[in-house]
Amino acid sequence: MSLRRLSLVLVPLYATSLGCAGEDLESSNNPDPLMEDPREGTAVVGGDPLLPGCMDPDGGTALDTSVLVKADSRFHASDGTVTAVPQNLMGQDVEILIPRGLGFDRRVGTVVAGGLKFENVPHTEFYVRSGTSYFLTRERRFDLSVNRVGRADAVYPPPTGVPAQVNLQGLAPWQDYESISSKGSYFEFATGDVDVYGSLAGSVTPTTGDTSYVDPGAFFTNSTGYPMPALSATRGDRLYVNQLSVLTAGTTPSSGAALTYSTITRSLRMPAFDYTPDGVSPLTLQGTLLEVPLTSVSLEWRLAEFTRWRKDVSPTAVPTYPSLQIMPVANGVQDGWVGYMGLLLDLYLPRGEDGVLTRRLSYGNPYPSTWGVVGTATYAFRAPTPTVVGIRSHFPSGLTYVTDHLDPLVAAPIQPSVSPPRELRIDGVDAYVSRQVGATQPVLTWRPPAMGTPQVYIVTVNQLMADLSPNPITRFFLPGNRTVFRLPPGFLQPGSTYFVRVTADASPHYEPWRAPNLSRELLPIQHSDTYSATFTTP
């Protein structure tokens, strides 16, 4: 899941720091009856105390109508330190949208010390829009900071290609790719010194049984979402080169197919060296890999507890691949799952696998004990037939997802704690049946999950493109007691095809109304999707 994790996703109840105490919420510039007060159904004990800058009803400080949006990059270094570096928000795609009738009043921020300052924002709920993400909030201080791996003083040259020269010895005998469940041998590269997780595209393909790999014309890709940083010998920047191989562990519980999975079997931690990516100079990857000791883990994965909710995902959904991954967390877990540094174990079961998988698996971990380990179990579902738009075939899809530190994940049976939202409707009509919508701002409604209590709902709108361009995706983050949502004006394009996904998220620490990027990495993470059929606009 090198998404960087999809990711995507979330919180305690929306009950603190929501605005000035004593406001008349019924008359607070919120005329759209579909925009419910997020505090309904939550407890406010004894009334909120006055917040800084709020008007004292007996006279006092003037009402502060400003909102500050800050954004730091929080670098987690290999020595355990965390350094916050303010981002330059000049020209960033961030604005505030204040609901008014069926539309919005917009506020544009001014760069100030500490972030972007927005003026004249009433003490009602509003959206902070960052790119294609809309966060419903009342916070007067909103944090778009992100966690990153590595030292804060690393240099990131402009993005460029990274040619590589490879000379690796001491490999486990090379295995060929067979299927998603048996991927054969491959390499991954990582380091906690700077923000690098990478893979190779080679000009030479190893053959079965090879124990060395020499390729003067390879190409290295850094998959962290950031450009390839410069490496410094004096700062001690060292790359791990990991070879993953296929192991077997009996057969699967319902289909009886061979159970195979990938794990790290050989690893090399290269000496510190200098390298500055310039598009021409090759990154030299060389040395002898050593065998990695294997650690065993016992687990009980209750697949049937994932598939039992299939009809809530969609009445026509078919189960696809269940997957289980064990992953390293660079430089510690004090702030949750920070950064994606590849895989320690990667297991895909056959499509539609059911029942209970009780098994002992083994994985290699070459990283220091200061790194953390997390586990993730996912079951994906999709439409049984594609929707064809132009030259492309699209499958609306959803999944159920749980992740936690490895020890608590496997200490009990692995199963979901929240099921999908139910009975998704568009303008009061069953959303699981394809149709054309006529309204320019359709209203989505759904029922809460049959199991679990969502802390957040995420509404994801997916536009399906007719050509090979990326499908535009927009996400709206709503409190967990909100089951009605109207799409913004001008959002749906004419003559276009869409589907929507509504995610019920029961992650206890996610706070998208306050610090969406930082808090989404706090564990555990648990959510489940329902998705609509495709719909078109006239």
Coordinates of C-alpha atoms in Angstrom, one line a residue:
M1 CA 0.0 0.0 0.0
S2 CA 2.6 2.6 -1.0
L3 CA -0.1 5.2 -1.3
R4 CA 1.7 6.7 1.1
R5 CA -1.1 4.7 2.8
L6 CA -4.2 5.8 1.8
S7 CA -4.8 6.1 2.9
L8 CA -6.8 7.7 4.0
V9 CA -8.0 7.8 7.6
L10 CA -9.8 9.2 11.8
V11 CA -11.4 10.8 16.6
P12 CA -12.9 11.7 20.1
L13 CA -16.4 13.3 19.9
Y14 CA -16.6 16.7 18.4
A15 CA -17.3 18.4 21.8
T16 CA -14.5 20.7 22.7
S17 CA -13.3 24.1 21.5
L18 CA -16.3 24.5 19.2
G19 CA -16.8 28.2 19.6
C20 CA -17.8 30.8 22.1
A21 CA -20.0 29.5 25.0
G22 CA -23.6 30.7 25.0
E23 CA -23.9 31.2 21.3
D24 CA -27.4 30.9 19.8
L25 CA -26.6 28.1 17.3
E26 CA -30.0 28.2 15.7
S27 CA -29.5 31.7 14.5
S28 CA -25.8 31.6 13.8
N29 CA -25.6 32.1 10.0
N30 CA -26.5 28.5 9.2
P31 CA -29.7 28.7 7.3
D32 CA -29.3 25.4 5.4
P33 CA -31.2 22.8 7.5
L34 CA -29.0 20.1 6.1
M35 CA -26.0 21.6 7.8
E36 CA -26.6 20.2 11.3
D37 CA -24.9 21.3 14.4
P38 CA -22.0 18.9 15.0
R39 CA -22.6 19.2 18.8
E40 CA -26.1 17.4 18.6
G41 CA -25.9 14.2 20.5
T42 CA -22.7 15.1 22.4
A43 CA -22.5 16.2 26.0
V44 CA -21.5 19.7 27.1
V45 CA -21.2 19.5 30.8
G46 CA -22.2 22.7 32.7
G47 CA -21.7 24.9 29.6
D48 CA -18.4 25.7 28.0
P49 CA -16.2 28.3 29.7
L50 CA -15.5 31.5 27.7
L51 CA -12.8 30.9 25.2
P52 CA -10.0 33.4 24.6
G53 CA -11.2 36.3 22.5
C54 CA -14.9 35.6 23.0
M55 CA -17.4 38.4 24.1
D56 CA -18.2 38.3 27.8
P57 CA -22.0 38.8 28.0
D58 CA -21.5 41.3 30.7
G59 CA -18.9 43.3 28.7
G60 CA -15.3 42.5 28.1
T61 CA -13.0 41.6 25.2
A62 CA -14.2 42.0 21.7
L63 CA -15.1 38.9 19.7
D64 CA -12.1 37.7 17.8
T65 CA -13.2 36.6 14.4
S66 CA -9.8 35.6 13.1
V67 CA -8.7 32.0 12.3
L68 CA -5.0 31.0 12.1
V69 CA -4.0 28.0 9.9
K70 CA -0.5 26.8 10.6
A71 CA 1.6 24.1 8.9
D72 CA 4.9 22.8 10.1
S73 CA 7.0 19.9 8.8
R74 CA 7.8 17.8 11.9
F75 CA 11.0 15.9 11.2
H76 CA 11.6 12.7 13.2
A77 CA 15.3 12.1 13.2
S78 CA 17.2 8.9 13.8
D79 CA 18.5 10.2 17.2
G80 CA 14.9 10.4 18.4
T81 CA 14.5 14.2 18.2
V82 CA 11.5 15.8 16.5
T83 CA 12.1 19.3 14.9
A84 CA 9.2 21.4 13.7
V85 CA 10.1 23.6 10.6
P86 CA 7.4 26.1 9.6
Q87 CA 6.2 25.6 6.0
N88 CA 6.0 28.6 3.6
L89 CA 2.3 29.0 3.0
M90 CA 2.7 31.8 0.5
G91 CA 0.5 30.8 -2.5
Q92 CA -0.7 27.6 -1.0
D93 CA -4.2 26.3 -2.0
V94 CA -5.9 26.9 1.4
E95 CA -9.1 28.9 2.0
I96 CA -12.0 29.0 4.4
L97 CA -15.6 28.4 3.2
I98 CA -18.5 29.6 5.3
P99 CA -21.9 28.0 4.6
R100 CA -24.4 30.5 3.5
G101 CA -27.7 29.3 2.1
L102 CA -26.9 26.7 -0.5
G103 CA -23.5 28.2 -1.1
F104 CA -20.4 29.6 0.6
D105 CA -18.8 32.8 1.6
R106 CA -15.0 32.5 1.0
R107 CA -12.1 33.9 3.0
V108 CA -8.6 34.2 1.7
G109 CA -5.7 34.1 4.2
T110 CA -2.8 36.5 4.7
V111 CA 0.6 35.2 5.5
V112 CA 1.6 36.1 9.1
A113 CA 4.1 34.8 11.6
G114 CA 3.0 31.3 12.4
G115 CA 0.8 30.6 9.3
L116 CA -2.1 32.0 7.4
K117 CA -4.6 34.4 9.1
F118 CA -8.2 34.6 8.0
E119 CA -10.3 37.5 9.1
N120 CA -14.0 38.0 9.6
V121 CA -14.8 34.3 10.2
P122 CA -18.0 34.0 12.3
H123 CA -18.1 31.6 15.3
T124 CA -20.2 29.0 13.4
E125 CA -19.0 25.9 11.6
F126 CA -17.0 26.4 8.4
Y127 CA -14.7 24.4 6.1
V128 CA -11.0 24.7 5.9
R129 CA -10.2 23.7 2.3
S130 CA -6.7 22.4 1.6
G131 CA -6.3 21.3 -2.0
T132 CA -9.1 18.8 -2.5
S133 CA -9.8 18.1 1.2
Y134 CA -12.6 19.9 3.1
F135 CA -12.4 19.8 6.9
L136 CA -15.6 20.9 8.7
T137 CA -14.5 22.8 11.9
R138 CA -15.1 25.5 14.4
E139 CA -11.5 25.8 15.5
R140 CA -9.9 29.2 15.6
R141 CA -6.5 27.5 15.4
F142 CA -6.2 24.9 12.7
D143 CA -3.1 22.7 12.1
L144 CA -2.1 21.4 8.7
S145 CA 1.3 20.2 9.9
V146 CA 2.7 16.9 8.7
N147 CA 5.1 14.4 10.1
R148 CA 8.2 13.5 8.1
V149 CA 11.1 11.0 8.5
G150 CA 14.7 12.1 8.9
R151 CA 16.7 15.1 9.9
A152 CA 15.4 18.6 9.5
D153 CA 18.5 20.0 7.8
A154 CA 18.4 17.6 4.9
V155 CA 18.7 19.2 1.5
Y156 CA 16.0 18.4 -1.2
P157 CA 17.2 19.5 -4.7
P158 CA 14.5 20.1 -7.3
P159 CA 12.8 16.9 -8.4
T160 CA 14.8 14.9 -11.0
G161 CA 15.4 11.4 -12.2
V162 CA 17.8 9.2 -10.2
P163 CA 19.9 6.8 -12.4
A164 CA 21.5 4.0 -10.4
Q165 CA 24.4 1.6 -10.7
V166 CA 23.8 -1.6 -8.9
N167 CA 26.2 -4.3 -7.8
L168 CA 24.7 -6.5 -5.1
Q169 CA 26.0 -9.8 -3.9
G170 CA 24.9 -12.4 -1.4
L171 CA 21.3 -12.5 -2.5
A172 CA 18.9 -15.3 -1.5
P173 CA 18.3 -17.4 -4.7
W174 CA 16.2 -15.2 -6.9
Q175 CA 12.5 -16.1 -7.3
D176 CA 10.2 -15.2 -10.3
Y177 CA 6.9 -13.4 -9.9
E178 CA 3.9 -15.7 -10.1
S179 CA 0.9 -13.8 -8.8
I180 CA -0.1 -11.1 -6.3
S181 CA 0.1 -13.8 -3.6
S182 CA 3.5 -15.0 -4.7
K183 CA 5.5 -12.0 -5.9
G184 CA 8.9 -13.5 -6.1
S185 CA 12.0 -11.6 -5.2
Y186 CA 12.3 -7.8 -5.2
F187 CA 14.2 -5.0 -3.5
E188 CA 13.2 -2.2 -1.2
F189 CA 15.3 0.7 0.0
A190 CA 14.8 2.8 3.2
T191 CA 16.6 4.9 5.8
G192 CA 15.5 6.8 8.9
D193 CA 18.3 9.3 8.4
V194 CA 16.5 11.2 5.6
D195 CA 13.1 10.8 3.9
V196 CA 13.8 8.0 1.5
Y197 CA 11.8 4.8 0.7
G198 CA 12.6 3.6 -2.7
S199 CA 12.4 0.9 -5.4
L200 CA 14.4 -0.1 -8.5
A201 CA 13.4 -0.3 -12.1
G202 CA 16.2 -2.4 -13.7
S203 CA 17.6 -2.6 -17.3
V204 CA 18.7 -6.2 -16.4
T205 CA 16.3 -8.9 -15.0
P206 CA 17.8 -11.5 -12.7
T207 CA 17.1 -15.1 -13.6
T208 CA 15.8 -17.8 -11.3
G209 CA 18.3 -18.8 -8.7
D210 CA 20.7 -15.9 -9.2
T211 CA 22.5 -14.8 -6.0
S212 CA 23.9 -11.5 -7.4
Y213 CA 22.5 -8.6 -9.3
V214 CA 24.6 -6.3 -11.4
D215 CA 22.9 -3.5 -13.4
P216 CA 24.7 -0.4 -14.6
G217 CA 21.5 1.1 -16.1
A218 CA 18.9 0.9 -13.3
F219 CA 16.6 3.7 -12.2
F220 CA 15.8 4.5 -8.5
T221 CA 12.4 5.9 -7.5
N222 CA 11.9 7.6 -4.1
S223 CA 8.2 6.9 -3.2
T224 CA 7.8 9.0 -0.1
G225 CA 5.9 11.8 -2.0
Y226 CA 8.9 14.1 -1.7
P227 CA 11.9 14.6 -4.0
M228 CA 15.0 12.5 -3.6
P229 CA 17.1 14.2 -0.9
A230 CA 20.9 14.7 -0.9
L231 CA 22.8 12.1 1.2
S232 CA 25.6 13.2 3.4
A233 CA 28.5 11.0 4.6
T234 CA 29.4 13.5 7.4
R235 CA 25.8 13.4 8.7
G236 CA 25.8 9.6 8.7
D237 CA 23.2 9.0 6.0
R238 CA 23.0 5.3 5.3
L239 CA 20.6 3.3 3.1
Y240 CA 19.2 -0.1 3.9
V241 CA 19.0 -2.4 0.9
N242 CA 16.4 -5.2 1.5
Q243 CA 15.6 -8.3 -0.5
L244 CA 12.2 -9.7 0.0
S245 CA 11.5 -13.4 -0.8
V246 CA 8.5 -15.7 -0.8
L247 CA 7.9 -18.1 2.1
T248 CA 5.1 -20.7 2.4
A249 CA 2.8 -21.5 5.4
G250 CA 0.5 -24.3 4.5
T251 CA -2.9 -23.7 2.8
T252 CA -5.7 -21.1 3.1
P253 CA -8.7 -21.9 5.3
S254 CA -11.6 -22.0 2.7
S255 CA -10.1 -22.4 -0.8
G256 CA -7.2 -24.7 0.2
A257 CA -4.8 -22.8 -2.0
A258 CA -1.1 -22.6 -1.1
L259 CA -0.5 -19.8 1.4
T260 CA 2.5 -17.8 0.4
Y261 CA 3.8 -14.4 1.5
S262 CA 6.8 -12.1 1.1
T263 CA 9.2 -11.0 3.8
I264 CA 12.7 -9.6 4.1
T265 CA 15.3 -12.4 4.0
R266 CA 18.5 -10.6 3.2
S267 CA 19.6 -7.0 4.0
L268 CA 22.6 -4.6 3.6
R269 CA 23.1 -1.4 5.5
M270 CA 25.4 0.6 3.3
P271 CA 28.2 2.8 4.7
A272 CA 27.4 6.5 4.9
F273 CA 28.1 8.3 1.6
D274 CA 27.6 11.5 -0.3
Y275 CA 25.1 11.7 -3.1
T276 CA 23.3 14.7 -4.7
P277 CA 20.6 13.9 -7.2
D278 CA 21.1 16.0 -10.4
G279 CA 19.5 13.8 -13.0
V280 CA 22.9 12.7 -14.4
S281 CA 25.1 11.3 -11.5
P282 CA 24.2 7.7 -10.7
L283 CA 23.3 6.5 -7.2
T284 CA 25.7 3.7 -6.5
L285 CA 24.1 0.8 -4.7
Q286 CA 26.6 -1.9 -3.9
G287 CA 27.7 -4.4 -1.2
T288 CA 26.9 -7.9 0.1
L289 CA 23.6 -8.6 1.6
L290 CA 23.4 -10.7 4.8
E291 CA 20.8 -13.2 6.0
V292 CA 18.2 -11.6 8.3
P293 CA 17.0 -13.6 11.4
L294 CA 13.3 -14.3 11.3
T295 CA 10.8 -13.4 14.0
S296 CA 7.6 -15.5 14.3
V297 CA 4.2 -14.2 15.1
S298 CA 1.0 -16.1 15.8
L299 CA -2.3 -14.6 14.7
E300 CA -6.0 -15.4 14.3
W301 CA -7.5 -13.5 11.4
R302 CA -11.3 -13.8 11.3
L303 CA -11.9 -13.2 7.6
A304 CA -15.6 -14.0 8.0
E305 CA -16.0 -11.0 10.3
F306 CA -15.0 -8.8 7.3
T307 CA -17.1 -10.5 4.6
R308 CA -20.2 -10.6 6.8
W309 CA -20.7 -6.9 6.1
R310 CA -20.4 -7.3 2.3
K311 CA -23.9 -6.2 1.5
D312 CA -23.5 -3.0 3.6
V313 CA -20.4 -2.2 1.5
S314 CA -22.8 -2.5 -1.5
P315 CA -25.6 -4.9 -2.2
T316 CA -23.8 -6.1 -5.3
A317 CA -20.2 -5.9 -3.9
V318 CA -17.9 -8.9 -4.5
P319 CA -15.0 -9.6 -2.2
T320 CA -11.5 -9.2 -3.7
Y321 CA -8.2 -9.7 -2.0
P322 CA -7.8 -9.8 1.8
S323 CA -4.3 -8.6 2.7
L324 CA -2.1 -8.5 5.8
Q325 CA 1.0 -6.4 6.1
I326 CA 3.6 -5.9 8.8
M327 CA 5.6 -2.6 8.4
P328 CA 8.4 -0.8 10.1
V329 CA 8.0 2.7 11.7
A330 CA 11.2 4.7 11.3
N331 CA 12.7 6.2 14.5
G332 CA 10.0 5.3 16.9
V333 CA 6.2 5.4 17.4
Q334 CA 5.8 8.3 19.8
D335 CA 3.6 10.0 17.2
G336 CA 2.0 6.9 15.7
W337 CA 2.7 5.5 12.2
V338 CA 5.1 8.2 10.8
G339 CA 6.3 7.7 7.3
Y340 CA 6.1 4.6 5.0
M341 CA 9.3 2.6 5.0
G342 CA 8.2 -0.5 3.0
L343 CA 7.3 -3.9 4.2
L344 CA 8.5 -6.5 6.7
L345 CA 5.8 -9.0 5.6
D346 CA 3.3 -8.9 2.8
L347 CA 0.5 -11.4 2.5
Y348 CA -2.3 -11.5 0.0
L349 CA -4.9 -14.3 0.1
P350 CA -6.9 -15.5 -2.9
R351 CA -10.0 -13.5 -3.9
G352 CA -13.0 -14.1 -1.7
E353 CA -11.1 -16.1 1.0
D354 CA -13.3 -16.6 4.0
G355 CA -13.3 -18.4 7.4
V356 CA -10.6 -18.1 10.0
L357 CA -6.9 -18.0 9.3
T358 CA -5.0 -19.3 12.4
R359 CA -1.3 -19.4 11.6
R360 CA 2.3 -18.7 12.7
L361 CA 4.1 -16.5 10.2
S362 CA 7.8 -15.4 10.1
Y363 CA 9.2 -12.0 9.1
G364 CA 12.6 -10.5 8.8
N365 CA 13.3 -7.1 10.4
P366 CA 16.8 -5.6 9.8
Y367 CA 16.0 -2.3 11.6
P368 CA 17.1 -1.2 15.1
S369 CA 15.0 -1.7 18.2
T370 CA 14.2 2.0 18.3
W371 CA 12.0 1.5 15.2
G372 CA 8.4 0.5 15.8
V373 CA 6.4 -2.2 14.1
V374 CA 2.7 -2.0 12.9
G375 CA 0.3 -4.4 11.4
T376 CA -2.5 -3.9 9.0
A377 CA -5.4 -6.1 7.9
T378 CA -7.5 -5.1 4.9
Y379 CA -10.4 -6.6 3.0
A380 CA -11.3 -5.0 -0.3
F381 CA -14.6 -5.1 -2.2
R382 CA -15.6 -3.8 -5.6
A383 CA -18.4 -3.7 -8.1
P384 CA -19.0 -7.0 -10.0
T385 CA -18.8 -5.4 -13.4
P386 CA -17.0 -2.3 -14.7
T387 CA -18.4 1.0 -15.6
V388 CA -16.9 1.9 -19.0
V389 CA -16.2 5.6 -19.6
G390 CA -14.5 6.4 -22.9
I391 CA -11.5 4.1 -23.2
R392 CA -11.4 3.2 -19.5
S393 CA -13.1 0.6 -17.3
H394 CA -13.7 1.6 -13.7
F395 CA -14.7 -0.5 -10.7
P396 CA -16.3 1.4 -7.8
S397 CA -14.8 -0.1 -4.6
G398 CA -14.5 0.1 -0.8
L399 CA -12.7 -1.6 2.0
T400 CA -12.6 -2.5 5.6
Y401 CA -9.3 -1.6 7.3
V402 CA -7.7 -2.1 10.7
T403 CA -4.2 -1.2 11.8
D404 CA -2.4 -1.0 15.1
H405 CA 1.0 -1.6 16.7
L406 CA 1.7 -5.3 16.0
D407 CA 1.6 -6.6 19.5
P408 CA -2.0 -5.4 20.3
L409 CA -3.2 -6.2 16.8
V410 CA -2.3 -9.9 17.2
A411 CA -3.0 -10.2 20.9
A412 CA -6.7 -10.7 20.1
P413 CA -8.5 -12.1 17.0
I414 CA -8.1 -9.7 14.0
Q415 CA -11.5 -8.4 13.1
P416 CA -13.1 -5.0 12.3
S417 CA -14.5 -2.8 15.1
V418 CA -16.8 -0.8 12.8
S419 CA -19.0 -1.9 9.9
P420 CA -19.9 0.2 6.8
P421 CA -22.5 3.0 6.8
R422 CA -25.8 1.7 5.6
E423 CA -28.5 2.7 3.1
L424 CA -26.7 5.3 1.2
R425 CA -29.1 7.5 -0.8
I426 CA -28.7 10.4 -3.3
D427 CA -31.6 12.9 -3.2
G428 CA -33.7 10.3 -1.4
V429 CA -33.1 7.6 -4.0
D430 CA -31.2 4.4 -3.6
A431 CA -27.6 5.2 -4.3
Y432 CA -26.7 1.6 -5.1
V433 CA -28.5 1.8 -8.5
S434 CA -26.9 3.7 -11.4
R435 CA -28.9 6.7 -12.7
Q436 CA -28.6 10.3 -13.9
V437 CA -28.9 13.0 -11.2
G438 CA -30.7 16.2 -12.1
A439 CA -29.8 18.4 -9.1
T440 CA -26.7 20.5 -9.2
Q441 CA -26.2 20.0 -5.5
P442 CA -27.4 16.5 -4.7
V443 CA -28.0 15.6 -1.0
L444 CA -26.3 12.4 0.3
T445 CA -27.9 10.6 3.3
W446 CA -27.0 7.4 5.1
R447 CA -27.7 5.4 8.2
P448 CA -25.0 4.7 10.9
P449 CA -23.2 1.4 10.8
A450 CA -24.8 -1.7 12.4
M451 CA -21.6 -2.2 14.4
G452 CA -19.4 0.4 16.1
T453 CA -19.6 4.1 16.7
P454 CA -18.0 6.3 14.0
Q455 CA -16.0 9.3 15.3
V456 CA -15.8 10.7 11.7
Y457 CA -17.5 10.2 8.4
I458 CA -15.5 10.8 5.2
V459 CA -17.4 11.5 2.0
T460 CA -15.2 10.8 -1.0
V461 CA -16.4 11.9 -4.5
N462 CA -14.6 10.1 -7.3
Q463 CA -14.9 11.5 -10.9
L464 CA -14.3 8.8 -13.5
M465 CA -12.3 10.0 -16.4
A466 CA -12.7 8.8 -20.0
D467 CA -9.0 9.0 -20.8
L468 CA -5.9 7.9 -19.0
S469 CA -5.6 11.1 -16.8
P470 CA -5.9 10.6 -13.0
N471 CA -9.4 10.4 -11.6
P472 CA -10.1 13.6 -9.6
I473 CA -10.9 12.7 -5.9
T474 CA -12.3 15.1 -3.3
R475 CA -12.8 14.3 0.4
F476 CA -15.1 16.0 2.9
F477 CA -14.5 15.3 6.6
L478 CA -17.6 15.4 8.8
P479 CA -18.3 14.7 12.5
G480 CA -19.5 11.2 13.4
N481 CA -23.1 12.3 14.2
R482 CA -23.6 13.8 10.7
T483 CA -25.6 11.6 8.3
V484 CA -26.7 14.2 5.8
F485 CA -24.5 16.1 3.4
R486 CA -25.1 18.4 0.5
L487 CA -22.4 18.6 -2.2
P488 CA -21.1 22.2 -2.7
P489 CA -22.3 24.4 -5.6
G490 CA -20.6 24.0 -8.9
F491 CA -18.8 20.9 -7.8
L492 CA -20.3 18.3 -10.2
Q493 CA -19.2 18.8 -13.8
P494 CA -21.8 18.5 -16.6
G495 CA -21.7 15.3 -18.7
S496 CA -19.5 13.5 -16.2
T497 CA -19.6 10.2 -14.3
Y498 CA -19.0 9.8 -10.6
F499 CA -19.4 7.5 -7.6
V500 CA -19.2 8.4 -3.9
R501 CA -17.7 6.5 -1.0
V502 CA -18.8 7.1 2.6
T503 CA -16.3 5.9 5.2
A504 CA -17.3 5.3 8.9
D505 CA -14.1 5.8 10.9
A506 CA -13.9 4.7 14.5
S507 CA -10.2 5.6 15.0
P508 CA -10.2 7.0 18.6
H509 CA -7.5 9.7 18.1
Y510 CA -8.3 11.2 14.7
E511 CA -9.2 14.9 14.8
P512 CA -9.7 16.2 11.3
W513 CA -11.4 19.4 12.6
R514 CA -8.1 20.3 14.4
A515 CA -5.0 18.6 13.1
P516 CA -5.9 16.2 10.3
N517 CA -2.5 15.1 9.1
L518 CA -0.9 14.6 12.5
S519 CA -3.7 12.9 14.2
R520 CA -4.5 10.5 11.3
E521 CA -1.2 8.7 12.1
L522 CA -2.2 8.0 15.7
L523 CA -3.0 4.3 16.3
P524 CA -5.2 2.4 16.2
I525 CA -6.8 3.2 12.9
Q526 CA -10.1 1.4 11.9
H527 CA -12.6 2.3 9.3
S528 CA -15.1 0.7 6.8
D529 CA -16.6 1.9 3.5
T530 CA -19.9 1.9 1.7
Y531 CA -19.8 3.0 -2.0
S532 CA -22.5 4.0 -4.5
A533 CA -23.1 2.8 -8.0
T534 CA -22.0 5.2 -10.6
F535 CA -24.1 8.2 -11.5
T536 CA -24.0 10.7 -14.3
T537 CA -24.8 14.4 -14.7
P538 CA -26.7 15.9 -17.6

